[in-house]
Structure formats: C-alpha cells, structure tokens
Amino acid sequence: MTRRWTGRRTAAHLAVWLLGAVVFRVGLAPAEVCPTVSVGQVDAAIDGAASWAVTNLRADGRFLYRYDRETNATSSSYNLPRHAGMSTALFQAVAAGHDEYLQGADASLLYMLDNLLEVDDWVAFSTQDRPVKIGATGLMIAALAHRRMATGDPRHDEVIRRAAQFLVQQQEPSGAMPAFWDRATRAPIAGVYGAFGTGEAMWGLALAGEIFAV
C-alpha cells in the first residue's frame, strides 16, 4: 500500500512539473513566430540597410556605429569585427547587382587597408588603440574576397594572402583560434577565446582558399 501511494505521489509531482513547463513555454516564453515575408520585402530591407550604412559613412571610412534617436546623439565607441562584417555585407550586395554600393564599400575597405598591422610576412586588421582581434582579420578577408568575386579585380590579392597567413599561424592544434594577438609578446593570448572569432577566421580562410584554389 505504501509503495502504491509513493508511486502515485511521484506521478502527481511529475504531472505538476510537466504542466508548469507547458504553461511557462506557452504563456511566458512562447516560441518565436516570424511573419511570412515576400522576396520583394526582403530585397527592400536589404536595400534600406545598405543605404543607411553608406549614407552614414564617416570621412575616414568608418560607419556610424551607435545612434540614440531620443537624444540625437552618436557614440564614439567602435567595433572592428563589425566594421569588417558590414563591409562584407556591402560587397555581397554589389555581387548581387547593386553597383551603387561599391563606392561606399570601397571607402569602408580603405579604412581597413589604412589600419593594417604588419609583422614579418603577414598583416592583421587592427588600429593602434585597440587589441588585435583575430576575428576582425577573418572578416576583413571575407570583405576582400567578396569584392574580388564581385568585381574580378585582383589588386588586393596580396593582402588576402598575407592576412590568411596571419590566421594560419594563430590556429591551435584543436582548430580553435584565440580571440586576441598580443602586440607586446608578439603572440596570441593563450586560453582566451571569443564566441565568434574561430568562425570568423574560418570563413575568411575558406574564402581565401576558394579564390586561390587551382
């Protein structure tokens, strides 16, 4: 009798837990539901985002990074991997037939080329006042590669090769990439990883391999 009662009590507790989980999932944390959109709406969104990016390019090739609509204020902070990612997106738009964004994309690329750290036979994208983020160089290669594929212009091939050489030298035996390279020690910072750095570097290397494959 005691065993039967214990089993019923456990089942009742389990049912309460399951009911609570269902209420939480449905009522408090429902699954994200995205509306159906048309190809035209997607194209319009891409065009609007690209237009905003090139319209808000600064004179030195940087994008407007943060803007507060309520105070009409801009932020002085900046993020180099996101700069390279935005540049990549613009060159992808050019490759899709939007030549009107090439000038802006090239201006953002010039900012990266003006901020190359050169050591031995490789280069990395980093400004003097910031840590050398390995993912930023991976995304710079992606931008250069998409420009190459969109225009057929090989003028930056040597930069792609030297930046790829930098990434190869940082890769650990596991395949992971450290988040930062230290200017003082001239070596990667061991044991420090980012959420995106390895993927950004691998994407850059894959695109470089695609361009130079024979």
Short mmCIF file of C-alpha atoms in Angstrom, two decimals:
data_model
loop_
_atom_site.label_atom_id
_atom_site.label_comp_id
_atom_site.label_asym_id
_atom_site.label_seq_id
_atom_site.Cartn_x
_atom_site.Cartn_y
_atom_site.Cartn_z
CA MET A 1 0.00 0.00 0.00
CA THR A 2 2.83 2.39 0.88
CA ARG A 3 4.64 1.60 -2.37
CA ARG A 4 1.49 2.22 -4.41
CA TRP A 5 0.90 5.55 -2.64
CA THR A 6 4.51 6.63 -3.21
CA GLY A 7 4.21 5.87 -6.91
CA ARG A 8 1.01 7.89 -7.18
CA ARG A 9 2.59 10.82 -5.34
CA THR A 10 5.62 10.76 -7.66
CA ALA A 11 3.37 10.67 -10.71
CA ALA A 12 1.35 13.60 -9.35
CA HIS A 13 4.50 15.64 -8.75
CA LEU A 14 5.72 14.84 -12.25
CA ALA A 15 2.40 15.91 -13.73
CA VAL A 16 2.60 19.23 -11.88
CA TRP A 17 6.13 19.81 -13.18
CA LEU A 18 5.08 18.99 -16.74
CA LEU A 19 2.05 21.26 -16.50
CA GLY A 20 4.25 24.07 -15.17
CA ALA A 21 6.71 23.58 -18.02
CA VAL A 22 3.90 23.75 -20.58
CA VAL A 23 2.44 26.91 -19.03
CA PHE A 24 5.89 28.54 -18.96
CA ARG A 25 6.64 27.57 -22.58
CA VAL A 26 3.28 28.64 -23.97
CA GLY A 27 2.42 31.57 -21.74
CA LEU A 28 5.66 33.12 -20.57
CA ALA A 29 8.20 32.09 -23.20
CA PRO A 30 6.30 31.25 -26.38
CA ALA A 31 8.17 30.07 -29.45
CA GLU A 32 9.25 32.85 -31.73
CA VAL A 33 6.98 33.13 -34.74
CA CYS A 34 8.25 35.07 -37.73
CA PRO A 35 5.75 36.55 -40.19
CA THR A 36 5.75 35.44 -43.78
CA VAL A 37 7.61 37.89 -45.99
CA SER A 38 7.96 38.17 -49.73
CA VAL A 39 11.15 38.29 -51.78
CA GLY A 40 10.38 41.92 -52.51
CA GLN A 41 10.17 42.75 -48.82
CA VAL A 42 13.48 41.04 -48.15
CA ASP A 43 15.12 42.92 -51.02
CA ALA A 44 13.69 46.20 -49.72
CA ALA A 45 15.05 45.52 -46.24
CA ILE A 46 18.50 44.73 -47.62
CA ASP A 47 18.45 47.85 -49.77
CA GLY A 48 17.33 50.00 -46.85
CA ALA A 49 20.05 48.67 -44.55
CA ALA A 50 22.77 49.08 -47.17
CA SER A 51 21.58 52.58 -48.00
CA TRP A 52 21.65 53.54 -44.32
CA ALA A 53 25.20 52.17 -43.95
CA VAL A 54 26.69 54.07 -46.89
CA THR A 55 24.74 57.25 -46.09
CA ASN A 56 26.23 57.26 -42.61
CA LEU A 57 29.84 56.59 -43.57
CA ARG A 58 32.29 58.93 -41.89
CA ALA A 59 35.04 60.71 -43.79
CA ASP A 60 37.62 58.16 -42.63
CA GLY A 61 35.59 55.19 -43.89
CA ARG A 62 34.06 54.17 -40.56
CA PHE A 63 30.35 53.53 -40.21
CA LEU A 64 28.11 55.31 -37.75
CA TYR A 65 28.21 52.66 -35.05
CA ARG A 66 25.61 53.73 -32.50
CA TYR A 67 22.91 56.38 -32.67
CA ASP A 68 20.38 57.32 -29.99
CA ARG A 69 17.20 58.59 -31.62
CA GLU A 70 15.82 60.04 -28.39
CA THR A 71 18.85 62.24 -27.70
CA ASN A 72 20.02 62.59 -31.31
CA ALA A 73 23.49 61.59 -30.11
CA THR A 74 26.14 59.33 -31.60
CA SER A 75 28.63 57.16 -29.76
CA SER A 76 32.40 57.35 -30.09
CA SER A 77 32.78 53.61 -29.47
CA TYR A 78 33.61 51.34 -32.38
CA ASN A 79 33.88 47.64 -33.15
CA LEU A 80 36.37 46.45 -35.77
CA PRO A 81 34.89 42.99 -36.47
CA ARG A 82 31.51 44.61 -37.06
CA HIS A 83 33.11 47.16 -39.37
CA ALA A 84 34.60 44.34 -41.44
CA GLY A 85 31.29 42.46 -41.33
CA MET A 86 29.37 45.48 -42.63
CA SER A 87 31.93 45.97 -45.38
CA THR A 88 31.49 42.31 -46.33
CA ALA A 89 27.72 42.74 -46.49
CA LEU A 90 28.05 45.73 -48.81
CA PHE A 91 30.30 43.80 -51.19
CA GLN A 92 27.78 40.96 -51.14
CA ALA A 93 25.13 43.47 -52.18
CA VAL A 94 27.41 44.60 -55.01
CA ALA A 95 27.81 40.98 -56.08
CA ALA A 96 24.02 40.71 -56.16
CA GLY A 97 23.86 43.52 -58.70
CA HIS A 98 23.72 46.65 -56.53
CA ASP A 99 26.66 48.53 -58.02
CA GLU A 100 25.50 51.72 -56.31
CA TYR A 101 27.06 50.48 -53.07
CA LEU A 102 30.54 49.84 -54.47
CA GLN A 103 31.87 53.31 -53.71
CA GLY A 104 30.75 53.13 -50.08
CA ALA A 105 32.03 49.58 -49.71
CA ASP A 106 35.42 50.63 -51.08
CA ALA A 107 35.54 53.54 -48.63
CA SER A 108 34.96 51.16 -45.73
CA LEU A 109 37.61 48.84 -47.15
CA LEU A 110 40.10 51.70 -47.36
CA TYR A 111 39.70 52.19 -43.60
CA MET A 112 40.83 48.59 -43.08
CA LEU A 113 43.72 48.86 -45.51
CA ASP A 114 44.86 52.04 -43.74
CA ASN A 115 44.91 50.15 -40.44
CA LEU A 116 46.97 47.06 -41.18
CA LEU A 117 49.41 45.78 -38.60
CA GLU A 118 52.42 44.39 -40.49
CA VAL A 119 54.66 41.81 -38.82
CA ASP A 120 57.12 39.67 -40.79
CA ASP A 121 55.24 38.28 -43.81
CA TRP A 122 51.69 38.73 -42.56
CA VAL A 123 49.17 41.50 -41.87
CA ALA A 124 46.23 41.90 -39.49
CA PHE A 125 43.42 44.45 -39.29
CA SER A 126 43.79 46.46 -36.09
CA THR A 127 44.04 50.10 -35.06
CA GLN A 128 46.81 51.17 -32.70
CA ASP A 129 44.43 51.94 -29.82
CA ARG A 130 42.75 48.55 -29.83
CA PRO A 131 43.65 44.90 -29.16
CA VAL A 132 44.37 42.77 -32.22
CA LYS A 133 41.16 40.79 -32.62
CA ILE A 134 41.77 37.75 -34.77
CA GLY A 135 38.14 37.64 -35.91
CA ALA A 136 38.43 41.14 -37.37
CA THR A 137 41.11 39.93 -39.77
CA GLY A 138 38.97 36.94 -40.76
CA LEU A 139 36.10 39.26 -41.65
CA MET A 140 38.44 41.63 -43.49
CA ILE A 141 39.47 38.70 -45.69
CA ALA A 142 35.78 37.98 -46.26
CA ALA A 143 35.23 41.57 -47.39
CA LEU A 144 38.24 41.44 -49.72
CA ALA A 145 37.18 38.08 -51.10
CA HIS A 146 33.63 39.20 -51.85
CA ARG A 147 34.98 42.32 -53.53
CA ARG A 148 37.22 40.11 -55.64
CA MET A 149 34.32 37.87 -56.60
CA ALA A 150 32.01 40.81 -57.30
CA THR A 151 34.44 42.85 -59.43
CA GLY A 152 37.11 40.42 -60.63
CA ASP A 153 39.70 42.98 -59.50
CA PRO A 154 42.84 41.21 -58.15
CA ARG A 155 44.56 44.31 -56.74
CA HIS A 156 44.16 43.17 -53.11
CA ASP A 157 45.18 39.55 -53.59
CA GLU A 158 48.47 40.02 -51.73
CA VAL A 159 46.65 41.43 -48.70
CA ILE A 160 44.34 38.42 -48.69
CA ARG A 161 47.31 36.05 -48.78
CA ARG A 162 49.20 37.83 -46.00
CA ALA A 163 46.13 38.14 -43.79
CA ALA A 164 45.36 34.45 -44.30
CA GLN A 165 48.94 33.65 -43.32
CA PHE A 166 48.34 35.50 -40.04
CA LEU A 167 45.28 33.41 -39.29
CA VAL A 168 47.02 30.12 -40.11
CA GLN A 169 49.81 30.99 -37.69
CA GLN A 170 47.35 31.58 -34.84
CA GLN A 171 45.38 28.36 -35.20
CA GLU A 172 45.75 25.88 -32.36
CA PRO A 173 46.07 22.07 -32.85
CA SER A 174 42.38 21.72 -31.90
CA GLY A 175 41.44 24.03 -34.77
CA ALA A 176 40.36 26.83 -32.43
CA MET A 177 41.51 30.40 -32.80
CA PRO A 178 42.40 32.56 -29.78
CA ALA A 179 40.49 35.82 -29.53
CA PHE A 180 43.48 38.17 -29.40
CA TRP A 181 47.07 38.59 -30.55
CA ASP A 182 49.31 40.49 -28.11
CA ARG A 183 51.46 43.30 -29.54
CA ALA A 184 53.86 43.19 -26.58
CA THR A 185 54.60 39.46 -26.62
CA ARG A 186 54.06 39.10 -30.37
CA ALA A 187 51.98 36.02 -29.69
CA PRO A 188 48.33 35.06 -29.27
CA ILE A 189 46.87 35.36 -25.77
CA ALA A 190 46.58 31.74 -24.66
CA GLY A 191 43.34 30.47 -23.20
CA VAL A 192 41.22 33.46 -24.21
CA TYR A 193 38.53 32.73 -26.78
CA GLY A 194 35.62 34.64 -28.23
CA ALA A 195 32.17 33.43 -29.17
CA PHE A 196 32.68 34.20 -32.86
CA GLY A 197 36.42 34.53 -33.52
CA THR A 198 37.06 30.98 -34.71
CA GLY A 199 34.11 31.05 -37.09
CA GLU A 200 35.06 34.47 -38.46
CA ALA A 201 38.62 33.29 -39.07
CA MET A 202 37.50 30.03 -40.68
CA TRP A 203 35.13 31.89 -43.01
CA GLY A 204 37.96 34.15 -44.13
CA LEU A 205 40.29 31.22 -44.71
CA ALA A 206 37.64 29.29 -46.63
CA LEU A 207 37.01 32.25 -48.95
CA ALA A 208 40.74 32.79 -49.46
CA GLY A 209 41.07 29.11 -50.37
CA GLU A 210 38.20 29.43 -52.83
CA ILE A 211 39.83 32.39 -54.57
CA PHE A 212 43.29 30.89 -54.86
CA ALA A 213 42.29 27.28 -55.50
CA VAL A 214 43.81 25.85 -58.68
#
